[in-house]
Amino acid sequence: TARFQFNNYFFENIILRGSVGTGYRTPTPYELYSSYGNTELTPEKSVSYDLGSEISLNKNLINFYIGGFETKVEDLITYASSKYRQTTANLKTYGLESRLKTKLHDTIITSLNYTKTNGKENDGDNITLVPKDKIILSLNVIPTDKLNINTYYLFQNKSKDTKYNELPTYRSLNLNVGYLFKKNSKAYIKVENLFNRRNVLNRGGGTSENLSYKSPGRSFYLGIRYEN
């Protein structure tokens, strides 16, 4: 894989950013070796482009970014006739991304991200399991040099399941608290899905009533991160 990126300052507070890169996805063990598998599968390959501009205002207290992106995936692995197969079909996604970041105080930072994604395979089918609209609203509070409290709300909708039925709206409120107790050591606690919402990620069958695959409920994570 390879990636090329450029940044160009038009003015002191305006930056033009762009990149192009390649990627791949290897077949999963299930796609290769299950009773439906195919050991002749090769990796899916992708090429991605993006171009955008970042603007800083009011002595960098407000930062705004807007840009467009496009990704094309070839050699798709699909399931057909009771077996995984490689197809000549390709998948093309494109969209718009915007971000607004504001520094309300030396210890309080807010941000709002919005991503609009569209895409279809060359046979006309819509992309699956990718939301058309995704919004992330976050609040980051840094009361001391050692303590960081971040909470963010995730909203996404108009995803299609693997049978091309529209999935319910996904919502989740999350909390991440980190404490730097040494120069290179950090303890953290994360709480995901604070409201214990039952979000549907996919369906097990072909109808809109089948809601088999759900995200985890309220989840707690504790850990220590050490950097040498």
PDB file of C-alpha atoms in Angstrom:
ATOM      1  CA  THR A   1       0.000   0.000   0.000  1.00  0.00           C
ATOM      2  CA  ALA A   2       1.047   3.616  -0.421  1.00  0.00           C
ATOM      3  CA  ARG A   3      -0.166   7.068   0.553  1.00  0.00           C
ATOM      4  CA  PHE A   4       0.680  10.578  -0.621  1.00  0.00           C
ATOM      5  CA  GLN A   5      -0.508  13.705   1.197  1.00  0.00           C
ATOM      6  CA  PHE A   6       0.053  17.420   0.715  1.00  0.00           C
ATOM      7  CA  ASN A   7      -0.704  20.529   2.803  1.00  0.00           C
ATOM      8  CA  ASN A   8      -0.516  24.031   1.380  1.00  0.00           C
ATOM      9  CA  TYR A   9      -0.912  27.316   3.268  1.00  0.00           C
ATOM     10  CA  PHE A  10      -2.887  29.777   1.119  1.00  0.00           C
ATOM     11  CA  PHE A  11      -2.945  32.304   3.934  1.00  0.00           C
ATOM     12  CA  GLU A  12      -1.784  32.231   7.525  1.00  0.00           C
ATOM     13  CA  ASN A  13      -5.114  30.758   8.637  1.00  0.00           C
ATOM     14  CA  ILE A  14      -6.169  28.657   5.599  1.00  0.00           C
ATOM     15  CA  ILE A  15      -4.699  25.271   4.697  1.00  0.00           C
ATOM     16  CA  LEU A  16      -5.528  23.201   1.628  1.00  0.00           C
ATOM     17  CA  ARG A  17      -5.183  19.462   2.299  1.00  0.00           C
ATOM     18  CA  GLY A  18      -5.337  16.510  -0.073  1.00  0.00           C
ATOM     19  CA  SER A  19      -4.281  12.882  -0.242  1.00  0.00           C
ATOM     20  CA  VAL A  20      -4.408   9.743  -2.353  1.00  0.00           C
ATOM     21  CA  GLY A  21      -3.777   6.241  -1.059  1.00  0.00           C
ATOM     22  CA  THR A  22      -4.257   2.548  -1.707  1.00  0.00           C
ATOM     23  CA  GLY A  23      -5.478  -0.205   0.598  1.00  0.00           C
ATOM     24  CA  TYR A  24      -6.655  -3.795   0.733  1.00  0.00           C
ATOM     25  CA  ARG A  25      -8.813  -6.206   2.749  1.00  0.00           C
ATOM     26  CA  THR A  26      -7.732  -9.802   3.077  1.00  0.00           C
ATOM     27  CA  PRO A  27     -10.344 -12.594   3.079  1.00  0.00           C
ATOM     28  CA  THR A  28     -11.426 -13.664   6.555  1.00  0.00           C
ATOM     29  CA  PRO A  29     -10.768 -17.241   7.772  1.00  0.00           C
ATOM     30  CA  TYR A  30     -14.517 -17.864   7.516  1.00  0.00           C
ATOM     31  CA  GLU A  31     -14.578 -16.722   3.881  1.00  0.00           C
ATOM     32  CA  LEU A  32     -11.606 -18.963   3.131  1.00  0.00           C
ATOM     33  CA  TYR A  33     -12.107 -22.142   5.140  1.00  0.00           C
ATOM     34  CA  SER A  34     -15.727 -22.500   6.265  1.00  0.00           C
ATOM     35  CA  SER A  35     -18.119 -24.878   4.544  1.00  0.00           C
ATOM     36  CA  TYR A  36     -19.059 -21.897   2.360  1.00  0.00           C
ATOM     37  CA  GLY A  37     -15.461 -20.786   1.911  1.00  0.00           C
ATOM     38  CA  ASN A  38     -13.195 -20.504  -1.102  1.00  0.00           C
ATOM     39  CA  THR A  39      -9.406 -20.820  -0.687  1.00  0.00           C
ATOM     40  CA  GLU A  40      -8.823 -19.149  -4.076  1.00  0.00           C
ATOM     41  CA  LEU A  41     -10.029 -15.757  -2.823  1.00  0.00           C
ATOM     42  CA  THR A  42      -7.579 -12.848  -3.086  1.00  0.00           C
ATOM     43  CA  PRO A  43      -7.611  -9.513  -1.207  1.00  0.00           C
ATOM     44  CA  GLU A  44     -10.002  -6.743  -2.142  1.00  0.00           C
ATOM     45  CA  LYS A  45      -8.094  -3.650  -3.336  1.00  0.00           C
ATOM     46  CA  SER A  46      -9.012   0.022  -2.905  1.00  0.00           C
ATOM     47  CA  VAL A  47      -7.944   3.512  -3.986  1.00  0.00           C
ATOM     48  CA  SER A  48      -8.981   6.585  -1.961  1.00  0.00           C
ATOM     49  CA  TYR A  49      -8.870  10.322  -2.646  1.00  0.00           C
ATOM     50  CA  ASP A  50      -9.749  13.317  -0.498  1.00  0.00           C
ATOM     51  CA  LEU A  51      -9.479  17.077  -0.829  1.00  0.00           C
ATOM     52  CA  GLY A  52     -10.445  19.742   1.667  1.00  0.00           C
ATOM     53  CA  SER A  53      -9.664  23.023   3.378  1.00  0.00           C
ATOM     54  CA  GLU A  54      -9.060  23.893   7.029  1.00  0.00           C
ATOM     55  CA  ILE A  55      -9.733  27.412   8.316  1.00  0.00           C
ATOM     56  CA  SER A  56      -8.649  28.819  11.690  1.00  0.00           C
ATOM     57  CA  LEU A  57     -10.340  31.907  13.127  1.00  0.00           C
ATOM     58  CA  ASN A  58     -10.061  34.131  16.184  1.00  0.00           C
ATOM     59  CA  LYS A  59      -6.450  33.166  17.031  1.00  0.00           C
ATOM     60  CA  ASN A  60      -7.152  29.441  16.536  1.00  0.00           C
ATOM     61  CA  LEU A  61     -10.058  29.421  18.998  1.00  0.00           C
ATOM     62  CA  ILE A  62     -12.308  28.264  16.144  1.00  0.00           C
ATOM     63  CA  ASN A  63     -11.228  25.663  13.602  1.00  0.00           C
ATOM     64  CA  PHE A  64     -13.380  24.613  10.640  1.00  0.00           C
ATOM     65  CA  TYR A  65     -12.725  21.881   8.072  1.00  0.00           C
ATOM     66  CA  ILE A  66     -14.737  20.838   5.020  1.00  0.00           C
ATOM     67  CA  GLY A  67     -13.733  18.344   2.358  1.00  0.00           C
ATOM     68  CA  GLY A  68     -14.819  15.669  -0.072  1.00  0.00           C
ATOM     69  CA  PHE A  69     -13.683  12.063  -0.420  1.00  0.00           C
ATOM     70  CA  GLU A  70     -14.011   9.097  -2.778  1.00  0.00           C
ATOM     71  CA  THR A  71     -13.050   5.433  -2.427  1.00  0.00           C
ATOM     72  CA  LYS A  72     -13.219   2.698  -5.061  1.00  0.00           C
ATOM     73  CA  VAL A  73     -12.963  -0.986  -4.079  1.00  0.00           C
ATOM     74  CA  GLU A  74     -12.304  -3.718  -6.656  1.00  0.00           C
ATOM     75  CA  ASP A  75     -12.161  -7.547  -6.628  1.00  0.00           C
ATOM     76  CA  LEU A  76     -15.100  -7.654  -4.214  1.00  0.00           C
ATOM     77  CA  ILE A  77     -15.728 -10.796  -2.191  1.00  0.00           C
ATOM     78  CA  THR A  78     -19.429 -11.681  -2.219  1.00  0.00           C
ATOM     79  CA  TYR A  79     -21.621 -14.586  -1.155  1.00  0.00           C
ATOM     80  CA  ALA A  80     -23.563 -16.237  -3.970  1.00  0.00           C
ATOM     81  CA  SER A  81     -24.874 -19.744  -4.662  1.00  0.00           C
ATOM     82  CA  SER A  82     -23.883 -21.041  -1.196  1.00  0.00           C
ATOM     83  CA  LYS A  83     -20.254 -19.998  -1.608  1.00  0.00           C
ATOM     84  CA  TYR A  84     -17.985 -16.960  -1.262  1.00  0.00           C
ATOM     85  CA  ARG A  85     -16.736 -15.776  -4.632  1.00  0.00           C
ATOM     86  CA  GLN A  86     -14.550 -13.079  -6.159  1.00  0.00           C
ATOM     87  CA  THR A  87     -16.427 -10.804  -8.538  1.00  0.00           C
ATOM     88  CA  THR A  88     -15.489  -8.254 -11.158  1.00  0.00           C
ATOM     89  CA  ALA A  89     -17.882  -5.817  -9.490  1.00  0.00           C
ATOM     90  CA  ASN A  90     -16.556  -2.692  -7.843  1.00  0.00           C
ATOM     91  CA  LEU A  91     -17.844  -0.543  -5.028  1.00  0.00           C
ATOM     92  CA  LYS A  92     -17.616   3.246  -5.114  1.00  0.00           C
ATOM     93  CA  THR A  93     -18.267   5.482  -2.114  1.00  0.00           C
ATOM     94  CA  TYR A  94     -18.076   9.252  -2.017  1.00  0.00           C
ATOM     95  CA  GLY A  95     -19.207  11.986   0.292  1.00  0.00           C
ATOM     96  CA  LEU A  96     -18.615  15.107   2.309  1.00  0.00           C
ATOM     97  CA  GLU A  97     -16.987  15.599   5.699  1.00  0.00           C
ATOM     98  CA  SER A  98     -17.133  18.716   7.879  1.00  0.00           C
ATOM     99  CA  ARG A  99     -15.746  19.488  11.327  1.00  0.00           C
ATOM    100  CA  LEU A 100     -16.158  22.472  13.658  1.00  0.00           C
ATOM    101  CA  LYS A 101     -13.886  22.695  16.689  1.00  0.00           C
ATOM    102  CA  THR A 102     -14.096  25.489  19.251  1.00  0.00           C
ATOM    103  CA  LYS A 103     -12.030  26.315  22.315  1.00  0.00           C
ATOM    104  CA  LEU A 104     -14.443  27.834  24.813  1.00  0.00           C
ATOM    105  CA  HIS A 105     -11.804  28.058  27.530  1.00  0.00           C
ATOM    106  CA  ASP A 106      -8.272  26.838  28.166  1.00  0.00           C
ATOM    107  CA  THR A 107      -9.870  23.780  29.774  1.00  0.00           C
ATOM    108  CA  ILE A 108     -12.966  23.255  27.562  1.00  0.00           C
ATOM    109  CA  ILE A 109     -12.984  22.186  23.910  1.00  0.00           C
ATOM    110  CA  THR A 110     -16.039  21.217  21.855  1.00  0.00           C
ATOM    111  CA  SER A 111     -16.263  19.692  18.387  1.00  0.00           C
ATOM    112  CA  LEU A 112     -18.969  18.728  15.917  1.00  0.00           C
ATOM    113  CA  ASN A 113     -18.271  16.288  13.068  1.00  0.00           C
ATOM    114  CA  TYR A 114     -20.651  15.465  10.238  1.00  0.00           C
ATOM    115  CA  THR A 115     -20.025  12.917   7.484  1.00  0.00           C
ATOM    116  CA  LYS A 116     -22.316  12.288   4.509  1.00  0.00           C
ATOM    117  CA  THR A 117     -21.560   9.056   2.626  1.00  0.00           C
ATOM    118  CA  ASN A 118     -23.123   7.730  -0.594  1.00  0.00           C
ATOM    119  CA  GLY A 119     -22.159   4.668  -2.530  1.00  0.00           C
ATOM    120  CA  LYS A 120     -23.217   1.902  -4.881  1.00  0.00           C
ATOM    121  CA  GLU A 121     -21.804  -1.178  -6.500  1.00  0.00           C
ATOM    122  CA  ASN A 122     -21.564  -1.101 -10.265  1.00  0.00           C
ATOM    123  CA  ASP A 123     -24.566  -3.459 -10.466  1.00  0.00           C
ATOM    124  CA  GLY A 124     -26.703  -0.784  -8.792  1.00  0.00           C
ATOM    125  CA  ASP A 125     -26.904  -2.210  -5.248  1.00  0.00           C
ATOM    126  CA  ASN A 126     -26.428   0.247  -2.382  1.00  0.00           C
ATOM    127  CA  ILE A 127     -23.540  -0.136   0.049  1.00  0.00           C
ATOM    128  CA  THR A 128     -24.366  -2.061   3.213  1.00  0.00           C
ATOM    129  CA  LEU A 129     -23.595  -1.414   6.907  1.00  0.00           C
ATOM    130  CA  VAL A 130     -22.338   2.130   6.176  1.00  0.00           C
ATOM    131  CA  PRO A 131     -24.462   5.038   7.485  1.00  0.00           C
ATOM    132  CA  LYS A 132     -25.361   7.813   5.070  1.00  0.00           C
ATOM    133  CA  ASP A 133     -25.369  10.381   7.888  1.00  0.00           C
ATOM    134  CA  LYS A 134     -22.980  10.294  10.832  1.00  0.00           C
ATOM    135  CA  ILE A 135     -22.739  12.985  13.530  1.00  0.00           C
ATOM    136  CA  ILE A 136     -20.332  13.089  16.481  1.00  0.00           C
ATOM    137  CA  LEU A 137     -20.709  15.810  19.105  1.00  0.00           C
ATOM    138  CA  SER A 138     -17.987  15.894  21.760  1.00  0.00           C
ATOM    139  CA  LEU A 139     -17.046  17.878  24.855  1.00  0.00           C
ATOM    140  CA  ASN A 140     -13.487  17.666  26.187  1.00  0.00           C
ATOM    141  CA  VAL A 141     -12.749  19.055  29.654  1.00  0.00           C
ATOM    142  CA  ILE A 142      -9.166  19.321  30.953  1.00  0.00           C
ATOM    143  CA  PRO A 143      -9.422  20.544  34.574  1.00  0.00           C
ATOM    144  CA  THR A 144      -5.722  19.823  35.292  1.00  0.00           C
ATOM    145  CA  ASP A 145      -2.596  18.896  33.334  1.00  0.00           C
ATOM    146  CA  LYS A 146      -3.086  15.294  34.438  1.00  0.00           C
ATOM    147  CA  LEU A 147      -6.849  14.823  34.105  1.00  0.00           C
ATOM    148  CA  ASN A 148      -8.787  14.644  30.831  1.00  0.00           C
ATOM    149  CA  ILE A 149     -12.554  14.066  30.627  1.00  0.00           C
ATOM    150  CA  ASN A 150     -14.087  13.471  27.213  1.00  0.00           C
ATOM    151  CA  THR A 151     -17.711  12.717  26.449  1.00  0.00           C
ATOM    152  CA  TYR A 152     -19.170  12.305  22.974  1.00  0.00           C
ATOM    153  CA  TYR A 153     -22.528  11.536  21.422  1.00  0.00           C
ATOM    154  CA  LEU A 154     -22.699   9.408  18.258  1.00  0.00           C
ATOM    155  CA  PHE A 155     -25.673   9.516  15.887  1.00  0.00           C
ATOM    156  CA  GLN A 156     -25.908   7.694  12.568  1.00  0.00           C
ATOM    157  CA  ASN A 157     -28.765   6.633  10.317  1.00  0.00           C
ATOM    158  CA  LYS A 158     -29.843   5.249   6.933  1.00  0.00           C
ATOM    159  CA  SER A 159     -27.567   2.195   7.044  1.00  0.00           C
ATOM    160  CA  LYS A 160     -28.604  -0.823   4.987  1.00  0.00           C
ATOM    161  CA  ASP A 161     -28.257  -4.352   6.335  1.00  0.00           C
ATOM    162  CA  THR A 162     -26.801  -7.136   4.190  1.00  0.00           C
ATOM    163  CA  LYS A 163     -30.298  -7.811   2.789  1.00  0.00           C
ATOM    164  CA  TYR A 164     -30.623  -4.101   1.807  1.00  0.00           C
ATOM    165  CA  ASN A 165     -33.254  -3.316   4.460  1.00  0.00           C
ATOM    166  CA  GLU A 166     -32.764   0.002   6.265  1.00  0.00           C
ATOM    167  CA  LEU A 167     -31.514  -0.350   9.847  1.00  0.00           C
ATOM    168  CA  PRO A 168     -32.881   1.677  12.788  1.00  0.00           C
ATOM    169  CA  THR A 169     -31.094   4.864  13.845  1.00  0.00           C
ATOM    170  CA  TYR A 170     -27.956   4.299  15.944  1.00  0.00           C
ATOM    171  CA  ARG A 171     -27.388   6.487  19.029  1.00  0.00           C
ATOM    172  CA  SER A 172     -24.763   6.214  21.753  1.00  0.00           C
ATOM    173  CA  LEU A 173     -23.441   8.459  24.543  1.00  0.00           C
ATOM    174  CA  ASN A 174     -19.908   7.612  25.696  1.00  0.00           C
ATOM    175  CA  LEU A 175     -17.480   8.791  28.376  1.00  0.00           C
ATOM    176  CA  ASN A 176     -13.671   8.524  28.507  1.00  0.00           C
ATOM    177  CA  VAL A 177     -11.656   9.691  31.546  1.00  0.00           C
ATOM    178  CA  GLY A 178      -7.853   9.588  31.537  1.00  0.00           C
ATOM    179  CA  TYR A 179      -5.399  10.373  34.335  1.00  0.00           C
ATOM    180  CA  LEU A 180      -1.658  10.838  33.764  1.00  0.00           C
ATOM    181  CA  PHE A 181      -0.118   9.598  37.019  1.00  0.00           C
ATOM    182  CA  LYS A 182       3.428   9.511  35.595  1.00  0.00           C
ATOM    183  CA  LYS A 183       5.131  11.163  32.635  1.00  0.00           C
ATOM    184  CA  ASN A 184       4.669   8.096  30.420  1.00  0.00           C
ATOM    185  CA  SER A 185       1.882   6.228  32.254  1.00  0.00           C
ATOM    186  CA  LYS A 186      -1.837   6.871  31.967  1.00  0.00           C
ATOM    187  CA  ALA A 187      -4.823   5.208  33.622  1.00  0.00           C
ATOM    188  CA  TYR A 188      -8.221   5.392  31.983  1.00  0.00           C
ATOM    189  CA  ILE A 189     -11.842   4.413  32.411  1.00  0.00           C
ATOM    190  CA  LYS A 190     -14.295   4.241  29.537  1.00  0.00           C
ATOM    191  CA  VAL A 191     -18.060   3.879  29.659  1.00  0.00           C
ATOM    192  CA  GLU A 192     -19.737   3.197  26.324  1.00  0.00           C
ATOM    193  CA  ASN A 193     -23.465   3.339  25.618  1.00  0.00           C
ATOM    194  CA  LEU A 194     -24.230   5.139  28.885  1.00  0.00           C
ATOM    195  CA  PHE A 195     -28.010   4.993  28.330  1.00  0.00           C
ATOM    196  CA  ASN A 196     -27.875   1.229  27.627  1.00  0.00           C
ATOM    197  CA  ARG A 197     -29.594   1.714  24.262  1.00  0.00           C
ATOM    198  CA  ARG A 198     -30.201  -1.405  22.133  1.00  0.00           C
ATOM    199  CA  ASN A 199     -28.703  -0.399  18.787  1.00  0.00           C
ATOM    200  CA  VAL A 200     -29.159  -2.757  15.847  1.00  0.00           C
ATOM    201  CA  LEU A 201     -25.979  -3.376  13.796  1.00  0.00           C
ATOM    202  CA  ASN A 202     -27.322  -5.957  11.332  1.00  0.00           C
ATOM    203  CA  ARG A 203     -30.111  -8.494  10.909  1.00  0.00           C
ATOM    204  CA  GLY A 204     -29.921 -12.255  10.906  1.00  0.00           C
ATOM    205  CA  GLY A 205     -32.657 -12.710   8.332  1.00  0.00           C
ATOM    206  CA  GLY A 206     -34.151 -11.027   5.332  1.00  0.00           C
ATOM    207  CA  THR A 207     -36.960  -9.067   6.983  1.00  0.00           C
ATOM    208  CA  SER A 208     -37.090  -5.703   8.722  1.00  0.00           C
ATOM    209  CA  GLU A 209     -38.549  -7.370  11.842  1.00  0.00           C
ATOM    210  CA  ASN A 210     -35.450  -9.491  12.455  1.00  0.00           C
ATOM    211  CA  LEU A 211     -33.213  -7.542  14.858  1.00  0.00           C
ATOM    212  CA  SER A 212     -30.669 -10.210  15.778  1.00  0.00           C
ATOM    213  CA  TYR A 213     -27.311  -8.395  15.809  1.00  0.00           C
ATOM    214  CA  LYS A 214     -27.223  -5.654  18.426  1.00  0.00           C
ATOM    215  CA  SER A 215     -24.410  -3.550  19.844  1.00  0.00           C
ATOM    216  CA  PRO A 216     -23.286  -4.243  23.435  1.00  0.00           C
ATOM    217  CA  GLY A 217     -25.270  -2.602  26.216  1.00  0.00           C
ATOM    218  CA  ARG A 218     -23.681  -0.298  28.762  1.00  0.00           C
ATOM    219  CA  SER A 219     -20.005  -1.328  28.882  1.00  0.00           C
ATOM    220  CA  PHE A 220     -17.140  -0.428  31.241  1.00  0.00           C
ATOM    221  CA  TYR A 221     -13.422  -0.536  30.449  1.00  0.00           C
ATOM    222  CA  LEU A 222     -10.500   0.019  32.834  1.00  0.00           C
ATOM    223  CA  GLY A 223      -6.875   0.099  31.806  1.00  0.00           C
ATOM    224  CA  ILE A 224      -3.354   1.492  32.089  1.00  0.00           C
ATOM    225  CA  ARG A 225      -1.363   2.678  29.083  1.00  0.00           C
ATOM    226  CA  TYR A 226       2.411   2.817  29.293  1.00  0.00           C
ATOM    227  CA  GLU A 227       4.714   4.389  26.680  1.00  0.00           C
ATOM    228  CA  ASN A 228       8.455   3.798  26.728  1.00  0.00           C
TER     229      ASN A 228
END
